[in-house]
CSV table of C-alpha atoms and ligand atoms in Angstrom, one decimal:
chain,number,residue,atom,x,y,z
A,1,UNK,CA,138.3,-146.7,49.9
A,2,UNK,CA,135.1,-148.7,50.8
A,3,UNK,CA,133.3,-145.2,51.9
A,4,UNK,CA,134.3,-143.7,48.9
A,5,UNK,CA,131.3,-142.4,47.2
A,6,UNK,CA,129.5,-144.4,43.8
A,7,UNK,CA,129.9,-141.9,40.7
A,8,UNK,CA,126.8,-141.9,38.7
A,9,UNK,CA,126.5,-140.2,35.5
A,10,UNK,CA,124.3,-139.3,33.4
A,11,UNK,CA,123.2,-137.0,30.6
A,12,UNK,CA,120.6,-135.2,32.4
A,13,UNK,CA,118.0,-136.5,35.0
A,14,UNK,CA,117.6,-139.6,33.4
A,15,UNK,CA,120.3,-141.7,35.8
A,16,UNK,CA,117.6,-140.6,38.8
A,17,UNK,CA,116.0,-143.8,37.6
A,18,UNK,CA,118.8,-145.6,38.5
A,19,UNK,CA,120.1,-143.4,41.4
A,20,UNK,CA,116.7,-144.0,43.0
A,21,UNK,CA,117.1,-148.6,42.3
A,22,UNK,CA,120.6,-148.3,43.7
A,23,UNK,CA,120.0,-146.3,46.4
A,24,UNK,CA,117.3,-148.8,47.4
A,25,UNK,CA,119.3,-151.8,47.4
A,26,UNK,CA,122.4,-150.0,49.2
A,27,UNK,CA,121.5,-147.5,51.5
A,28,UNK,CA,125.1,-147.7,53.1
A,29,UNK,CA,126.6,-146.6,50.1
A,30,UNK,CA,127.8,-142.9,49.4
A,31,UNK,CA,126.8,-141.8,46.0
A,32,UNK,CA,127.7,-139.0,43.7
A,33,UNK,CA,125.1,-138.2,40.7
A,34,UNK,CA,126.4,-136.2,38.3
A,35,UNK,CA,124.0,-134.2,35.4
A,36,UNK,CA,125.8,-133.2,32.4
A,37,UNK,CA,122.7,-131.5,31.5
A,38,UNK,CA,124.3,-128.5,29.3
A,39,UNK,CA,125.4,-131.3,26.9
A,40,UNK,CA,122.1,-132.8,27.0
A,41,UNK,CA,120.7,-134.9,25.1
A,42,UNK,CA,123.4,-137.0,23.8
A,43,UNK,CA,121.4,-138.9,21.7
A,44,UNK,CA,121.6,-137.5,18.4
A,45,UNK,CA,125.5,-136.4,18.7
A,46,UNK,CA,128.1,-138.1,16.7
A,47,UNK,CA,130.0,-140.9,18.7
A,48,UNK,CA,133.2,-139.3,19.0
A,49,UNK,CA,131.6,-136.5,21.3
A,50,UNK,CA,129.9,-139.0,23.3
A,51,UNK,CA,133.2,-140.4,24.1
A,52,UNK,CA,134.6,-137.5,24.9
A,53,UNK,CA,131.9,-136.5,26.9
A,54,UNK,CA,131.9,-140.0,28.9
A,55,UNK,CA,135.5,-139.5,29.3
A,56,UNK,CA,135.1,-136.3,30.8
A,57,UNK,CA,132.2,-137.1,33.1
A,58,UNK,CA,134.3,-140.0,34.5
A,59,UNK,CA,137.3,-137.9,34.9
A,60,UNK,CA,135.4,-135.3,37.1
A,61,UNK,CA,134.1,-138.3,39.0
A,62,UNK,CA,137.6,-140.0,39.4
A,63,UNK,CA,139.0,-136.5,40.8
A,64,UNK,CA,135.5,-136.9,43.3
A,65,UNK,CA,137.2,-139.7,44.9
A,66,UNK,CA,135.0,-142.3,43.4
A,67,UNK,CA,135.5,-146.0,43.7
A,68,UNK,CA,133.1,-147.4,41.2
A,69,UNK,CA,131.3,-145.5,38.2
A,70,UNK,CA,127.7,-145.7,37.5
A,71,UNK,CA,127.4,-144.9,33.3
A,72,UNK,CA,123.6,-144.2,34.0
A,73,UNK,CA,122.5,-143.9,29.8
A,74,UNK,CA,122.4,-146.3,27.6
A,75,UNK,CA,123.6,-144.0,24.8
A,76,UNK,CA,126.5,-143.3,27.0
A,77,UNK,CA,127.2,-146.9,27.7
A,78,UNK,CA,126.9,-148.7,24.1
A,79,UNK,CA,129.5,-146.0,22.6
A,80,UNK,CA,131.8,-145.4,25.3
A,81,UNK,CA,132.3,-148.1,27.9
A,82,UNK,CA,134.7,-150.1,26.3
A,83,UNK,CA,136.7,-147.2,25.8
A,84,UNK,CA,136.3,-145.6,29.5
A,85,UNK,CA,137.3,-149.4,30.3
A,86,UNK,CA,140.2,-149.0,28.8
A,87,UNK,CA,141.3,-145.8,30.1
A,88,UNK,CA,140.5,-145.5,33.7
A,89,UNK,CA,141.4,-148.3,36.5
A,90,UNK,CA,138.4,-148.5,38.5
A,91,UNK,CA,135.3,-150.6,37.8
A,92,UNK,CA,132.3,-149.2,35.7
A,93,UNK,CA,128.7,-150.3,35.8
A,94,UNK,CA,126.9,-149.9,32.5
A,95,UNK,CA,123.3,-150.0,31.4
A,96,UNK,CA,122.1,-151.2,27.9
A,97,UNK,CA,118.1,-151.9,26.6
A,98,UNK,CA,117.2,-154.9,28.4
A,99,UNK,CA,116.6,-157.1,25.3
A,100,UNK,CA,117.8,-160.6,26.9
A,101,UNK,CA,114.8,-160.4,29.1
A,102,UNK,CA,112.4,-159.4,27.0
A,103,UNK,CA,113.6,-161.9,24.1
A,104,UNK,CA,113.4,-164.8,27.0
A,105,UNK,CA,109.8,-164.0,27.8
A,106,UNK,CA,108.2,-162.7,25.0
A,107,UNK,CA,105.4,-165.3,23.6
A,108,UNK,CA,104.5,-163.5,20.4
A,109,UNK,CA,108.2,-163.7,19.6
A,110,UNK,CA,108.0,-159.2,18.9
A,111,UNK,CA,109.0,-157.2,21.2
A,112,UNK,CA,109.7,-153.0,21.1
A,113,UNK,CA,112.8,-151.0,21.5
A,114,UNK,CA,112.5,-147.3,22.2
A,115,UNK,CA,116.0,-145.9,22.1
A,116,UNK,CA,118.1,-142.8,21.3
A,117,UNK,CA,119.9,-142.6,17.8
A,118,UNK,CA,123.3,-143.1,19.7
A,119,UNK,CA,122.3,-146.1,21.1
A,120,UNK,CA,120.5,-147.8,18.2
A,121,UNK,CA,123.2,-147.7,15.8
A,122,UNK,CA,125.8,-148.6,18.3
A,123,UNK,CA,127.6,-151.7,17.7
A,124,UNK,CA,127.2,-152.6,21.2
A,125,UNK,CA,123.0,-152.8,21.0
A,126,UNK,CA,123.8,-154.7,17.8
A,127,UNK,CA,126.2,-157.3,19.1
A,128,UNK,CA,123.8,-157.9,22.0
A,129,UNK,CA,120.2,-158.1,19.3
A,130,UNK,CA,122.1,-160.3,17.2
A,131,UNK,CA,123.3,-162.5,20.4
A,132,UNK,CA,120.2,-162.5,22.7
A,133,UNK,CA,117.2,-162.0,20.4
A,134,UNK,CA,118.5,-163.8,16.7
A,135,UNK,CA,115.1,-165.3,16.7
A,136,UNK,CA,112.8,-162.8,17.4
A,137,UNK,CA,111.4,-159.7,15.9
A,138,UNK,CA,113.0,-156.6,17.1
A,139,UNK,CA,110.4,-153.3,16.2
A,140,UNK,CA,113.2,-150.4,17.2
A,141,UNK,CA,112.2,-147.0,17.5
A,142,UNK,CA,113.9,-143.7,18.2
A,143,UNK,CA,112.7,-141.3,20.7
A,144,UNK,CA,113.6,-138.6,18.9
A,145,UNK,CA,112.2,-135.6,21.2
A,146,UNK,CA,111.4,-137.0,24.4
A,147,UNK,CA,114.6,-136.3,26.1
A,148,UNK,CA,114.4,-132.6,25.3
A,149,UNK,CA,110.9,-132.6,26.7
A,150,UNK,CA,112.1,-134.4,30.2
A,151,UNK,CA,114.9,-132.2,30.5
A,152,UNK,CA,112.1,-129.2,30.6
A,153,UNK,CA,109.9,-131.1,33.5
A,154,UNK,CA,107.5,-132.2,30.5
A,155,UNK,CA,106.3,-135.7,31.8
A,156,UNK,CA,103.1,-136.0,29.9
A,157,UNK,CA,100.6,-133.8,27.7
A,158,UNK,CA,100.0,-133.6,24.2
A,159,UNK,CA,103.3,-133.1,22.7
A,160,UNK,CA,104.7,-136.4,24.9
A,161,UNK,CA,101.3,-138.1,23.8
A,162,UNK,CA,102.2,-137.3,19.7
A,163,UNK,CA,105.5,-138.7,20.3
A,164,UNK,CA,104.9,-141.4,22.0
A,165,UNK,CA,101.9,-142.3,19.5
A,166,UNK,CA,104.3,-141.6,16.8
A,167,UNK,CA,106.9,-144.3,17.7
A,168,UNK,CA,104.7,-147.1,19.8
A,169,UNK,CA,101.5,-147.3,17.7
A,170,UNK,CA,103.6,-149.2,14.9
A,171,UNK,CA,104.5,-151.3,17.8
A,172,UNK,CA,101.4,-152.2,18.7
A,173,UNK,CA,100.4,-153.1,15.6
A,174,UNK,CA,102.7,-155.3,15.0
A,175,UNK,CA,101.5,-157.4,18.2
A,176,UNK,CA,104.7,-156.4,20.7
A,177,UNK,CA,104.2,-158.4,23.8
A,178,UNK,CA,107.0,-156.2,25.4
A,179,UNK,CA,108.6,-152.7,25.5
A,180,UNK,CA,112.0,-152.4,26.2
A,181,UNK,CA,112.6,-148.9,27.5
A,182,UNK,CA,116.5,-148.4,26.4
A,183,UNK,CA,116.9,-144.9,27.6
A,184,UNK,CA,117.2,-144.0,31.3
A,185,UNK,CA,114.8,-141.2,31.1
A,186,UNK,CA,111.9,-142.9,29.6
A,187,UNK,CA,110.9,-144.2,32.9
A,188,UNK,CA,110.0,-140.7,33.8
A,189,UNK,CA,106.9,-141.1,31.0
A,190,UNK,CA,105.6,-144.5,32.6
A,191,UNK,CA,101.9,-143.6,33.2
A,192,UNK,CA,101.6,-141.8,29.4
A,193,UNK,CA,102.8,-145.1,28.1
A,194,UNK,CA,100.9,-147.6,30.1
A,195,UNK,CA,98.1,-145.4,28.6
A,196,UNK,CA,98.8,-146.0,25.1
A,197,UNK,CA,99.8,-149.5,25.0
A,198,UNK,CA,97.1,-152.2,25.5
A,199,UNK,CA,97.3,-154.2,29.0
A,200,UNK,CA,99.1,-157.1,27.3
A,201,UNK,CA,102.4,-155.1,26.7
A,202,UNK,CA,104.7,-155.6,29.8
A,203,UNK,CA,107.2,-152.5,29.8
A,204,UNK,CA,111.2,-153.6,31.0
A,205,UNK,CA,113.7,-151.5,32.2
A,206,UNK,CA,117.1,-152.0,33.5
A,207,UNK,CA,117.1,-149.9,36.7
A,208,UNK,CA,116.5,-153.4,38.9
A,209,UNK,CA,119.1,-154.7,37.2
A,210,UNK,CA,122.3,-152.2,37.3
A,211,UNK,CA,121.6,-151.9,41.1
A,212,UNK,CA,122.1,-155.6,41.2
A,213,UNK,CA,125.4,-155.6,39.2
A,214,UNK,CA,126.8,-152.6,41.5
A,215,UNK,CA,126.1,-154.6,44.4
A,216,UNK,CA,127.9,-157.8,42.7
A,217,UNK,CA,131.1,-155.3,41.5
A,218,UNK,CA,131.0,-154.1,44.9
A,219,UNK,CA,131.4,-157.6,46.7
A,220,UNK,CA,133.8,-158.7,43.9
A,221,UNK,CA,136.5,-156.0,44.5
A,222,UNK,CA,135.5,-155.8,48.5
A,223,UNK,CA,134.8,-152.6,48.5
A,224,UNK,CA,131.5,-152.2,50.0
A,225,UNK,CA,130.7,-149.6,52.7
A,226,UNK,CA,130.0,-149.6,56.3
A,227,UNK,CA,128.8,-146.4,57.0
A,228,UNK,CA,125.3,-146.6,58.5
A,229,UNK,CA,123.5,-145.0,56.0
A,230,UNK,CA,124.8,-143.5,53.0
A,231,UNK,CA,125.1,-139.6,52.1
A,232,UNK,CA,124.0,-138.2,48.9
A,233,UNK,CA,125.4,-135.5,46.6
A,234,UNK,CA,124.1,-134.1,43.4
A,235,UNK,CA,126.3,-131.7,40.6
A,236,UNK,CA,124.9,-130.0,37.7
A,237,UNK,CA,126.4,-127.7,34.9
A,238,UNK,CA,122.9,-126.4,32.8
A,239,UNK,CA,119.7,-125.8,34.6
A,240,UNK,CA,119.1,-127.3,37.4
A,241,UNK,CA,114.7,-127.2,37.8
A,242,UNK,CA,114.0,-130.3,36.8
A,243,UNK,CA,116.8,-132.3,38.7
A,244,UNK,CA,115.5,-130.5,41.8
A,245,UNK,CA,111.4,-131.5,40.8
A,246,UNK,CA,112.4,-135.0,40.2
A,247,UNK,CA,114.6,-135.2,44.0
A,248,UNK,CA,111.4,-133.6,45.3
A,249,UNK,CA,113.5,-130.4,46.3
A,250,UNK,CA,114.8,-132.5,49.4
A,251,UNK,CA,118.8,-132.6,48.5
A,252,UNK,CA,120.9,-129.0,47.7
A,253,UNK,CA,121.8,-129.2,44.2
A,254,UNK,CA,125.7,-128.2,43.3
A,255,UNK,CA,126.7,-126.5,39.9
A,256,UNK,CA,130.2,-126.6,38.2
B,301,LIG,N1,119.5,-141.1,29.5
B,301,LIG,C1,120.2,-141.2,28.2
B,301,LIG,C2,120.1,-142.7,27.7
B,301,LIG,O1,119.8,-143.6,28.5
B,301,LIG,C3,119.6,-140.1,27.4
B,301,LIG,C4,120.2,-139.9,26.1
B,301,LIG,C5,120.2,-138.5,25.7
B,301,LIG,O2,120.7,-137.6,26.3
B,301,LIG,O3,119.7,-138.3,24.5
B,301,LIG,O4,120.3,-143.0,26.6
């Protein structure tokens, strides 16, 4: 059991992000990655199929032989976890838009959400803005189009400068001291945003921080590995030229 393999799952590339934090802080572990990138982006699909889609991508990771699962999107996470909780007997690790940090550090008392749809109007981002951040201002915006873009390779440019113009200048306007990033593959457009936003917005993601809770979920169910050092494996079911740009063509690439 311990050298079972991580699941980690995602709607595309954007669980690299994560991938890339966990395999830094566990290098013993065995990790499958998993790109449900012919369903991608989930962002703007009804909830029901994101469930269904979550349920299937756990499924396939189950039969894998995995001992832990990775729910690498936040759109994923906020409308499904519960639910995959409920349903399969192994532990999941989710990720949600890291607003508890942001709301504890933020001195203008505004800080910026960019988000999918899905994950905006779940009940789970809600719950957690209405617990965390009750007494700050929230500026949400949804990234509508910038997943479609990653999924081609398109990391910057014009059309990723429009968009991202489009949904953070009314941020900075309104004097955001932070940008939350609450979707997995936003990370990959880091130098176009630093670019836009003015040196005293700090962008937070959660990469640092599901690594750290796999390694906790690990220890707690004693079910860390011992191999030496840990082997990777990556599955795809759409295209697969922008997984292998983002891996740097360095791992074989398997479709189903
Ligand atoms: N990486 C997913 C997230 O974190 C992307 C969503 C999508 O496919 O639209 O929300």
């Amino acid at each position: 059991m311990n050298n079972s393999p991580i699941g980690i799952f995602d709607s595309g590339i954007g669980g690299i992000t994560i991938f890339n934090s966990i395999k830094k802080l566990l290098p013993k572990e065995n990790i499958i990655y998993f790109s449900d990138n012919l369903n991608s982006p989930y962002g703007n699909k009804p909830i029901e199929t994101i469930q269904k889609l979550s349920y299937n991508n756990a499924q396939w990771l189950l039969e894998k032989g995995c001992k832990l699962i990775v729910v690498a999107c936040n759109t994923a996470t906020t409308n499904s976890i519960s639910n995959l909780r409920d349903k399969f007997n192994l532990p999941f690790v989710g990720i949600e838009p890291a607003i508890k940090p942001a709301a504890m550090k933020t001195k203008t008392g505004k800080i910026g959400v960019l988000a999918t749809k899905g994950t905006l109007s779940s009940s789970l981002f809600n719950l957690t803005s209405a617990d965390h951040a009750s007494n700050i201002e929230i500026i949400e915006k949804n990234g509508d189009g910038l997943v479609k873009l990653i999924e081609n390779g398109i990391f910057e440019g014009i059309e990723i400068e429009n968009l991202l113009h489009e949904y953070l200048d009314f941020m900075i306007n309104k004097k955001i001291d932070h940008l939350v990033l609450g979707c997995t593959h936003y990370p990959f457009l880091n130098k176009v945003i630093s670019k836009i936003l003015p040196n005293s917005v700090k962008i937070i993601d959660s990469g640092e921080a599901v690594a750290r809770q796999t390694k906790a979920l690990l220890i707690n169910n004693k079910i860390e590995s011992n191999c030496k050092q840990g082997h990777y494996s990556f599955y795809y079911n759409g295209d697969s030229a922008t997984l292998n740009k983002v891996l740097n063509h360095k791992f074989e690439l398997k479709r189903i």
